[in-house]
Amino acid sequence: MPATPSADAPVVRIETSMGAIRVRLDRAHAPRTVENFLRYVGESFYDGTIFHRVIDDFMIQGGGYTSGMARKQTHEPIALEISPALRHVDGAIAMARTNDPNSATAQFYICDGPQSGLDDSYAPFGVVIEGMDVARAIASTPTGPGDVPRTEVTIRSIRSE
């Protein structure tokens, strides 16, 4: 897929307190998941949320809480959308969820290294095309209980390019 935005491969820019991450989304293989994510992006839902769970060499998770771990209200969950074309490669973006496979709402994670054990259980829907160094820096942030960063890492905004 091209690194420039197109109808089937829109690009979003995640501005964080530690730098920017650009992500190419894969609408061709995860149409419902991409539309769900872009709905939240279009509503500026992610502005001011935090990466609330970070694990070095695994992933960074955000999009559900604001400063002080205040949970944000979301839309209804979406069904799990799995495609063999999308895997948990290094830099993959995927939907976080509860134990219910059909419970994804707004929270997402970015893989820090390949995470093939998550394939067929969680829904990847794109990949980082720029700023993986920022994602890795976030992943290596010192954490406390629950893998919560000791210093908040804020998602200032996510915008479509």
Short mmCIF file of C-alpha atoms in Angstrom, two decimals:
data_model
loop_
_atom_site.label_atom_id
_atom_site.label_comp_id
_atom_site.label_asym_id
_atom_site.label_seq_id
_atom_site.Cartn_x
_atom_site.Cartn_y
_atom_site.Cartn_z
CA MET A 1 0.00 0.00 0.00
CA PRO A 2 1.14 3.54 -0.65
CA ALA A 3 2.33 5.77 2.19
CA THR A 4 0.15 8.60 0.90
CA PRO A 5 -3.54 8.82 1.82
CA SER A 6 -6.13 7.26 -0.48
CA ALA A 7 -9.71 6.07 -0.12
CA ASP A 8 -8.61 2.56 0.89
CA ALA A 9 -5.51 3.67 2.81
CA PRO A 10 -6.27 6.84 4.78
CA VAL A 11 -3.46 8.23 6.92
CA VAL A 12 -3.86 9.71 10.39
CA ARG A 13 -1.38 11.70 12.44
CA ILE A 14 -1.28 11.02 16.18
CA GLU A 15 0.22 14.02 17.98
CA THR A 16 1.45 12.99 21.43
CA SER A 17 3.29 14.75 24.21
CA MET A 18 6.36 12.76 23.09
CA GLY A 19 6.12 13.38 19.33
CA ALA A 20 4.10 12.45 16.27
CA ILE A 21 3.16 9.04 14.86
CA ARG A 22 1.70 8.64 11.35
CA VAL A 23 -0.44 5.59 10.70
CA ARG A 24 -1.76 4.20 7.42
CA LEU A 25 -5.16 2.55 7.90
CA ASP A 26 -6.30 -0.45 5.83
CA ARG A 27 -9.92 0.14 4.87
CA ALA A 28 -9.75 -2.61 2.22
CA HIS A 29 -9.20 -5.36 4.81
CA ALA A 30 -10.81 -3.81 7.92
CA PRO A 31 -13.60 -1.53 6.66
CA ARG A 32 -15.82 -1.53 9.77
CA THR A 33 -12.89 -1.13 12.14
CA VAL A 34 -11.38 1.74 10.13
CA GLU A 35 -14.76 3.50 9.91
CA ASN A 36 -15.22 3.12 13.67
CA PHE A 37 -11.77 4.58 14.37
CA LEU A 38 -12.27 7.43 11.90
CA ARG A 39 -15.63 8.23 13.50
CA TYR A 40 -13.84 8.88 16.80
CA VAL A 41 -11.10 10.82 14.98
CA GLY A 42 -13.72 12.98 13.25
CA GLU A 43 -15.34 13.74 16.61
CA SER A 44 -11.96 14.78 18.12
CA PHE A 45 -12.66 12.08 20.72
CA TYR A 46 -8.99 11.25 21.22
CA ASP A 47 -7.89 14.83 21.93
CA GLY A 48 -6.55 14.95 25.48
CA THR A 49 -6.70 11.21 26.09
CA ILE A 50 -3.66 9.34 27.37
CA PHE A 51 -1.67 6.20 26.70
CA HIS A 52 -2.80 4.48 29.88
CA ARG A 53 -1.06 1.11 29.43
CA VAL A 54 2.45 0.71 28.05
CA ILE A 55 4.60 -2.40 28.01
CA ASP A 56 8.09 -2.29 26.49
CA ASP A 57 8.56 -4.74 23.61
CA PHE A 58 4.80 -5.38 23.55
CA MET A 59 2.49 -2.41 22.96
CA ILE A 60 1.19 1.05 23.89
CA GLN A 61 -2.55 1.35 24.55
CA GLY A 62 -4.62 4.51 24.62
CA GLY A 63 -7.75 6.30 23.59
CA GLY A 64 -10.06 5.54 26.48
CA TYR A 65 -9.02 7.72 29.40
CA THR A 66 -8.17 11.33 30.06
CA SER A 67 -5.74 12.72 32.63
CA GLY A 68 -6.10 11.08 36.01
CA MET A 69 -7.57 7.90 34.44
CA ALA A 70 -11.04 9.37 33.88
CA ARG A 71 -12.84 7.02 31.47
CA LYS A 72 -14.46 8.55 28.38
CA GLN A 73 -17.94 7.61 27.18
CA THR A 74 -17.92 5.76 23.86
CA HIS A 75 -20.28 4.64 21.14
CA GLU A 76 -21.61 1.08 21.03
CA PRO A 77 -18.99 -1.66 20.54
CA ILE A 78 -18.22 -3.10 17.13
CA ALA A 79 -17.90 -6.72 16.05
CA LEU A 80 -14.44 -8.28 15.84
CA GLU A 81 -13.13 -7.93 12.29
CA ILE A 82 -10.26 -10.26 11.44
CA SER A 83 -8.47 -10.51 8.10
CA PRO A 84 -5.61 -12.88 7.28
CA ALA A 85 -4.09 -9.94 5.37
CA LEU A 86 -3.65 -7.99 8.62
CA ARG A 87 -1.28 -9.24 11.29
CA HIS A 88 0.26 -7.91 14.48
CA VAL A 89 3.52 -6.88 12.87
CA ASP A 90 5.87 -4.34 14.41
CA GLY A 91 3.98 -1.03 14.30
CA ALA A 92 0.53 -2.52 13.73
CA ILE A 93 -2.39 -0.53 15.14
CA ALA A 94 -5.27 -2.63 16.46
CA MET A 95 -8.43 -2.29 18.52
CA ALA A 96 -8.24 -3.02 22.24
CA ARG A 97 -11.20 -4.78 23.84
CA THR A 98 -12.38 -6.71 26.88
CA ASN A 99 -12.58 -10.52 27.04
CA ASP A 100 -15.64 -10.26 24.79
CA PRO A 101 -14.33 -10.41 21.20
CA ASN A 102 -17.10 -8.03 20.08
CA SER A 103 -16.43 -5.29 22.65
CA ALA A 104 -14.02 -2.90 20.87
CA THR A 105 -15.03 0.75 21.07
CA ALA A 106 -12.40 3.54 20.98
CA GLN A 107 -9.28 2.16 22.66
CA PHE A 108 -6.46 1.10 20.38
CA TYR A 109 -2.89 -0.12 20.71
CA ILE A 110 0.27 0.02 18.65
CA CYS A 111 2.56 -3.01 18.66
CA ASP A 112 6.15 -2.54 19.83
CA GLY A 113 7.59 -5.51 17.98
CA PRO A 114 5.69 -8.33 16.25
CA GLN A 115 2.94 -9.85 18.43
CA SER A 116 1.73 -12.88 16.46
CA GLY A 117 0.07 -14.32 19.58
CA LEU A 118 -2.62 -11.65 19.17
CA ASP A 119 -3.42 -12.62 15.57
CA ASP A 120 -6.95 -13.98 15.07
CA SER A 121 -8.04 -12.64 18.48
CA TYR A 122 -7.71 -8.87 18.07
CA ALA A 123 -8.34 -6.61 15.07
CA PRO A 124 -5.35 -4.89 13.44
CA PHE A 125 -6.43 -2.17 11.03
CA GLY A 126 -3.28 -0.38 9.94
CA VAL A 127 0.43 0.18 10.47
CA VAL A 128 2.78 2.94 11.57
CA ILE A 129 4.50 4.55 8.57
CA GLU A 130 6.40 7.25 10.46
CA GLY A 131 7.24 7.85 14.11
CA MET A 132 7.87 4.32 15.31
CA ASP A 133 10.73 5.81 17.33
CA VAL A 134 8.09 7.82 19.22
CA ALA A 135 5.97 4.71 19.81
CA ARG A 136 9.05 2.86 21.15
CA ALA A 137 9.92 5.79 23.42
CA ILE A 138 6.38 5.69 24.81
CA ALA A 139 6.63 1.90 25.27
CA SER A 140 9.82 2.29 27.30
CA THR A 141 8.35 4.96 29.59
CA PRO A 142 8.70 3.97 33.27
CA THR A 143 5.43 2.57 34.62
CA GLY A 144 3.72 1.90 37.91
CA PRO A 145 0.93 -0.51 38.86
CA GLY A 146 -1.19 -1.70 35.95
CA ASP A 147 1.50 -0.69 33.43
CA VAL A 148 0.33 2.93 33.74
CA PRO A 149 3.08 5.42 32.82
CA ARG A 150 4.45 7.27 35.86
CA THR A 151 4.42 10.44 33.75
CA GLU A 152 1.30 10.83 31.63
CA VAL A 153 1.75 10.50 27.89
CA THR A 154 -0.99 12.58 26.29
CA ILE A 155 -2.58 12.13 22.89
CA ARG A 156 -2.92 15.79 21.96
CA SER A 157 -4.87 14.99 18.80
CA ILE A 158 -5.47 12.47 16.05
CA ARG A 159 -6.30 13.95 12.65
CA SER A 160 -6.83 12.56 9.17
CA GLU A 161 -4.33 13.80 6.61
#
